[in-house]
mmCIF file of C-alpha atoms in Angstrom:
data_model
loop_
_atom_site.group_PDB
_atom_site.id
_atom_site.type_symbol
_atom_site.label_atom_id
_atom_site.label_comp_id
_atom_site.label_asym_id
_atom_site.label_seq_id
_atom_site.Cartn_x
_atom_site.Cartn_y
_atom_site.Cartn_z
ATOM 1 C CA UNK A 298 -68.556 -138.448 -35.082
ATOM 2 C CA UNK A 299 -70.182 -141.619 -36.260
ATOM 3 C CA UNK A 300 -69.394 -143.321 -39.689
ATOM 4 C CA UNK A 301 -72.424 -141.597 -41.460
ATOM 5 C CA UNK A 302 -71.840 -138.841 -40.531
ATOM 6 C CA UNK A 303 -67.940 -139.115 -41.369
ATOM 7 C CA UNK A 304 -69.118 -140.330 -44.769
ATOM 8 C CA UNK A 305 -71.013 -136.968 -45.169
ATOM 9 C CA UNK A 306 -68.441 -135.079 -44.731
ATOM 10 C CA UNK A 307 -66.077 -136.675 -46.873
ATOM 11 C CA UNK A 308 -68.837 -136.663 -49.846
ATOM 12 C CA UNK A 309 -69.657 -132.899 -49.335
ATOM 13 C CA UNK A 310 -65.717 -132.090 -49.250
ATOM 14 C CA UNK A 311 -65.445 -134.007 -52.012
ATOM 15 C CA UNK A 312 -68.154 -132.497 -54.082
ATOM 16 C CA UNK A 313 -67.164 -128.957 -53.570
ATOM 17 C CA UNK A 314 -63.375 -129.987 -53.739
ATOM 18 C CA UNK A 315 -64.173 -131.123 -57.428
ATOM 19 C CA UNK A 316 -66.890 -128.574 -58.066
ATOM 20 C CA UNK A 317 -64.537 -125.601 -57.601
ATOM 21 C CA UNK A 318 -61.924 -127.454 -59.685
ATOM 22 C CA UNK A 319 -63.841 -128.123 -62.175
ATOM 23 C CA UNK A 320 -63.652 -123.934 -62.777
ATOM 24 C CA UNK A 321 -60.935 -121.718 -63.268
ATOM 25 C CA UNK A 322 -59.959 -120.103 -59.948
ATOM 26 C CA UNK A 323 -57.442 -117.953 -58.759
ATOM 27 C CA UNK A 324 -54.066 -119.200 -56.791
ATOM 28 C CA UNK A 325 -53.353 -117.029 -53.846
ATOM 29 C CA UNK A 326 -49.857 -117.441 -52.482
ATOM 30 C CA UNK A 327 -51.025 -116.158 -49.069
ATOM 31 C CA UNK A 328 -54.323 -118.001 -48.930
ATOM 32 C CA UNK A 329 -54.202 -120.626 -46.155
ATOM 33 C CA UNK A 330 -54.035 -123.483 -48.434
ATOM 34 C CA UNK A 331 -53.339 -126.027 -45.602
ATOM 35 C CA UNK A 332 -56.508 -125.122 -43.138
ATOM 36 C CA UNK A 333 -59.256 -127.422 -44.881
ATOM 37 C CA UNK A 334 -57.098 -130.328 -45.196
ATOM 38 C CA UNK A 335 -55.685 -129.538 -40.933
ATOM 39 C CA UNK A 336 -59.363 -129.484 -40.155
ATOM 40 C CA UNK A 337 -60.256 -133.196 -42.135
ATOM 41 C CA UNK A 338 -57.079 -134.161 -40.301
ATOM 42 C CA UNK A 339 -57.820 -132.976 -36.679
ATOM 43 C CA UNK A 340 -61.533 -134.105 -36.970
ATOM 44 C CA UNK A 341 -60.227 -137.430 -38.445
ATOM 45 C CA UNK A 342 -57.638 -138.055 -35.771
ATOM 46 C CA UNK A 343 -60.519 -137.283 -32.936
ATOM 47 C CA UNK A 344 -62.238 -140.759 -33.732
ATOM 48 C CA UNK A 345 -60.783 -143.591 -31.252
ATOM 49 C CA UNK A 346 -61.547 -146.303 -34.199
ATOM 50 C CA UNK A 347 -59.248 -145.508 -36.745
ATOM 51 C CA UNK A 348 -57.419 -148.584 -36.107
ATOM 52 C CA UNK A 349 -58.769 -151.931 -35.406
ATOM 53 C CA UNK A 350 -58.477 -153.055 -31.923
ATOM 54 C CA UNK A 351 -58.085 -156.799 -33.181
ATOM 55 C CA UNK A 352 -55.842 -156.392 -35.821
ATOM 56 C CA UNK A 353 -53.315 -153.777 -35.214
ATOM 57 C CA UNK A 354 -50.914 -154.581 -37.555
ATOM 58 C CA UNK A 355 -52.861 -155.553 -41.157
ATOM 59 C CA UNK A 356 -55.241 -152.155 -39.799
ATOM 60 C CA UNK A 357 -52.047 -149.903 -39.654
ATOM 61 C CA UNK A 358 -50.868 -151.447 -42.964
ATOM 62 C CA UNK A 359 -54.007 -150.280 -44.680
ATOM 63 C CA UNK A 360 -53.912 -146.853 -43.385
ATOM 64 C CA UNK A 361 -50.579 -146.559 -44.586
ATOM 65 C CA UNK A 362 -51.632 -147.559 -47.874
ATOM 66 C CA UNK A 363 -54.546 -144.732 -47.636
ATOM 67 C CA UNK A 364 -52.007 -142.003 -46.895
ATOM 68 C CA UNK A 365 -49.662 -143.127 -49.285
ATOM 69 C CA UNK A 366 -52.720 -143.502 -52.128
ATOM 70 C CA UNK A 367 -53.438 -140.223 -50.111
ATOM 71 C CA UNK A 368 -50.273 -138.438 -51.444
ATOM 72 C CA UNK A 369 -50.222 -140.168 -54.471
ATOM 73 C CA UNK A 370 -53.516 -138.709 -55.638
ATOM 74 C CA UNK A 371 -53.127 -135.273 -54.434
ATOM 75 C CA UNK A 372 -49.899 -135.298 -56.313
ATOM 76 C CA UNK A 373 -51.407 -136.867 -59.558
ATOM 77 C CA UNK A 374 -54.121 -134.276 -59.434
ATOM 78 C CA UNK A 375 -52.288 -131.049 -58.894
ATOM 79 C CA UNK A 376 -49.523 -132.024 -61.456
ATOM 80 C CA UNK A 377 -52.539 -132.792 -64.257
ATOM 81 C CA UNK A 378 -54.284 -129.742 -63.108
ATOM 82 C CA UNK A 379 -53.647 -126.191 -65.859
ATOM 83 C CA UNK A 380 -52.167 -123.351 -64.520
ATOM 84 C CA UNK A 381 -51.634 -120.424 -66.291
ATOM 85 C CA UNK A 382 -50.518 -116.352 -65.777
ATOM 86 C CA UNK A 383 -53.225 -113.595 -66.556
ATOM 87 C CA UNK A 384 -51.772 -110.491 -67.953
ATOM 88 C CA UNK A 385 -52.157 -108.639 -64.686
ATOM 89 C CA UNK A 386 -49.922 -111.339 -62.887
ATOM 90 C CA UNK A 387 -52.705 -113.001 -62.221
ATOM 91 C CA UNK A 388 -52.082 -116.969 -61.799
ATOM 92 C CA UNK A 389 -55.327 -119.547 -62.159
ATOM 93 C CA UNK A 390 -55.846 -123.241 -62.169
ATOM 94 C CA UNK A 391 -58.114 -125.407 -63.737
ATOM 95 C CA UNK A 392 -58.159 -129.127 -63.522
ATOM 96 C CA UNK A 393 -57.751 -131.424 -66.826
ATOM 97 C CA UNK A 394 -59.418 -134.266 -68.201
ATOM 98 C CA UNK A 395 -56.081 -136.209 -66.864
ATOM 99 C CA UNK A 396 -57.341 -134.745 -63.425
ATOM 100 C CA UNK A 397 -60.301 -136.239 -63.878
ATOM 101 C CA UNK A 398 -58.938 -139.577 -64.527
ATOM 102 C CA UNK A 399 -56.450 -139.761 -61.463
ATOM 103 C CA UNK A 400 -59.442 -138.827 -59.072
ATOM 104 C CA UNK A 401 -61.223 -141.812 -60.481
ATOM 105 C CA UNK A 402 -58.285 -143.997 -60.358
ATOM 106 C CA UNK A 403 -57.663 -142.950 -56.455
ATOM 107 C CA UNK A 404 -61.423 -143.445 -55.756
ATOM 108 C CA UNK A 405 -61.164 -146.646 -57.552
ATOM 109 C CA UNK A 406 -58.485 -147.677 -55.597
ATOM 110 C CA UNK A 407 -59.350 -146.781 -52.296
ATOM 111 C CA UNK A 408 -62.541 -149.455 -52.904
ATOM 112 C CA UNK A 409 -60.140 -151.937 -53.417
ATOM 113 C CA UNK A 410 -58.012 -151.489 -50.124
ATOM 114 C CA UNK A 411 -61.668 -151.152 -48.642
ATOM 115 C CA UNK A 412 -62.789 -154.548 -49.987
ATOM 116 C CA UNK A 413 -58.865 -156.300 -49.292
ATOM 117 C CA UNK A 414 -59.795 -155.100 -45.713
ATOM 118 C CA UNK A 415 -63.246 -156.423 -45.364
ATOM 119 C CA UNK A 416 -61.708 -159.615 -47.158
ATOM 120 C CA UNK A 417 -58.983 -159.908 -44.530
ATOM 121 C CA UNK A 418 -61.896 -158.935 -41.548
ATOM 122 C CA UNK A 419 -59.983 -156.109 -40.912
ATOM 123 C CA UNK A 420 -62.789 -154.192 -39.400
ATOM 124 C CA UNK A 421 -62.406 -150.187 -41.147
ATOM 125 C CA UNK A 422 -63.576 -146.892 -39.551
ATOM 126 C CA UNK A 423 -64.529 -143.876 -42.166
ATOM 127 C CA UNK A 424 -61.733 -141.956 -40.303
ATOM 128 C CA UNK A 425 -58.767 -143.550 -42.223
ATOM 129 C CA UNK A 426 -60.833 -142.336 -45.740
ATOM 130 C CA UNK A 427 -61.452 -138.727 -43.721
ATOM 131 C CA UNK A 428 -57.233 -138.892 -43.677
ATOM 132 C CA UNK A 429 -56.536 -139.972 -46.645
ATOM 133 C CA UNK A 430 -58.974 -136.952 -48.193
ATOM 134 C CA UNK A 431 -56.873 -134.802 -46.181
ATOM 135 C CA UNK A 432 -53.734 -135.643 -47.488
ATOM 136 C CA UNK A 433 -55.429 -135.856 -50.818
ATOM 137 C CA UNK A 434 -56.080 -131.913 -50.094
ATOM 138 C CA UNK A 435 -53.254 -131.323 -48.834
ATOM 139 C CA UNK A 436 -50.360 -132.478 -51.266
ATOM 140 C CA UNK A 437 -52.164 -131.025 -53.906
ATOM 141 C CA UNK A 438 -52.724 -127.608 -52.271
ATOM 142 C CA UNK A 439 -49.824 -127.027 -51.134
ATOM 143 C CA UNK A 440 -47.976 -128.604 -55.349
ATOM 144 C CA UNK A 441 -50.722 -125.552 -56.753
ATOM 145 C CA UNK A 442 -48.747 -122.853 -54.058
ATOM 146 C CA UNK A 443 -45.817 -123.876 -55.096
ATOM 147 C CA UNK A 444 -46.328 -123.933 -58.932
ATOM 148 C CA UNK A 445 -48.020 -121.064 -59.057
ATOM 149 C CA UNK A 446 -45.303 -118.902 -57.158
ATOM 150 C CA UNK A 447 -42.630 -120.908 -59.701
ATOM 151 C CA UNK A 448 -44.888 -118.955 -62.410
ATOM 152 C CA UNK A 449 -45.494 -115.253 -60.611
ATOM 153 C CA UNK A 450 -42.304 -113.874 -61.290
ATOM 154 C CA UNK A 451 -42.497 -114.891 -64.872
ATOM 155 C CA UNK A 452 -43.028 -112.340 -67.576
ATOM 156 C CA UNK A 453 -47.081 -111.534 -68.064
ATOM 157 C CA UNK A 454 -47.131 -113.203 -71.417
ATOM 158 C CA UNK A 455 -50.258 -114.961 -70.602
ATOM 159 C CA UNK A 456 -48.154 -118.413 -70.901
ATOM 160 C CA UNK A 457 -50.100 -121.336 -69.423
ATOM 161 C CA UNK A 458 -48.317 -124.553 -67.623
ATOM 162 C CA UNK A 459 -48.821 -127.100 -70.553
ATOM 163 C CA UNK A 460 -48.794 -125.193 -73.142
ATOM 164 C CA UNK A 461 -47.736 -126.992 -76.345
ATOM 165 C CA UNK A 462 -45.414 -123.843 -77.740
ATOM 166 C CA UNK A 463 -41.690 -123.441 -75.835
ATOM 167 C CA UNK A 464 -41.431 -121.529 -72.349
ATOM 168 C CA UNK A 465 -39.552 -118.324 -72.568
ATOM 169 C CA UNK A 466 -36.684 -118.405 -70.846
ATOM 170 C CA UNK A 467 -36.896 -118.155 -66.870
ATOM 171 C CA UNK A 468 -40.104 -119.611 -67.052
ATOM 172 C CA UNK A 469 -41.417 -123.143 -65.830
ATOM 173 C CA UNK A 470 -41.578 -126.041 -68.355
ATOM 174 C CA UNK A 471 -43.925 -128.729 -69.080
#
């Protein structure tokens, strides 16, 4: 795939990523929470350029940095995103204002490993970003499985992760 079209992808991902987020939606334990983010991966890992042929070394630091700021974001967002347990057993998320503020402050960051590449002439393919949305994905998939299925078992009280009041007992805390 060329970079524009790369760059297309990652912007549509992104949008509906952050569109759907922006609602309440349903966490399904048995969903395949890991395909989108294999896909992003696999197409990302197709491109010969992700690492520049000239400078191999300050290249692989910087998409090291974008995996790490990768993780680091998904992790950030799924731990600032609201998840709560419907009377029927029910669990939904919903991302926070905080969510909001750590996808700006990843996007914001990945400019400036962008721009200390270009300022180094480290020459940088959209692939690495494709990656680094992946893992982005990814981590914060996979944190939502895994506090939602703290919460199933949990009493139907209708108690929401974050919550000011105290967490009966058995249940997760903020």
């Amino acid at each position: 795939m060329s970079g524009l079209v790369d760059a297309l992808v990652i912007v549509v991902v992104a949008v509906l990523v952050i569109a759907r987020q922006s609602r309440a939606t349903p966490i399904e334990g048995e969903r395949r929470w890991w395909l989108l983010p294999a896909i992003l991966a696999v197409v990302a890992l197709r491109e010969p350029g992700i690492l520049d042929a000239h400078h191999h070394t300050a290249s692989a630091l910087l998409l090291g940095a974008e995996l790490l700021l990768g993780v680091a974001t998904g992790a950030g967002w799924a731990w600032t995103t609201r998840i709560w347990v419907e009377p029927d057993g029910t669990v939904w998320s919903k991302s926070s204002r905080a969510s909001v503020a750590v996808w700006g402050a990843g996007i914001g960051l990945r400019v400036g490993l962008f721009a200390l590449g270009a300022a180094v002439g480290v020459h940088q393919d959209s692939s690495a970003l494709l990656l680094g949305l992946a893992g982005t994905l990814l981590v914060r998939a996979g944190t939502l499985a895994w506090r939602g299925q703290s919460l199933r078992p949990a009493t139907n009280s209708g108690w929401a992760y974050g919550d000011s009041r105290m967490a009966p007992a058995g249940e997760e805390r903020a």
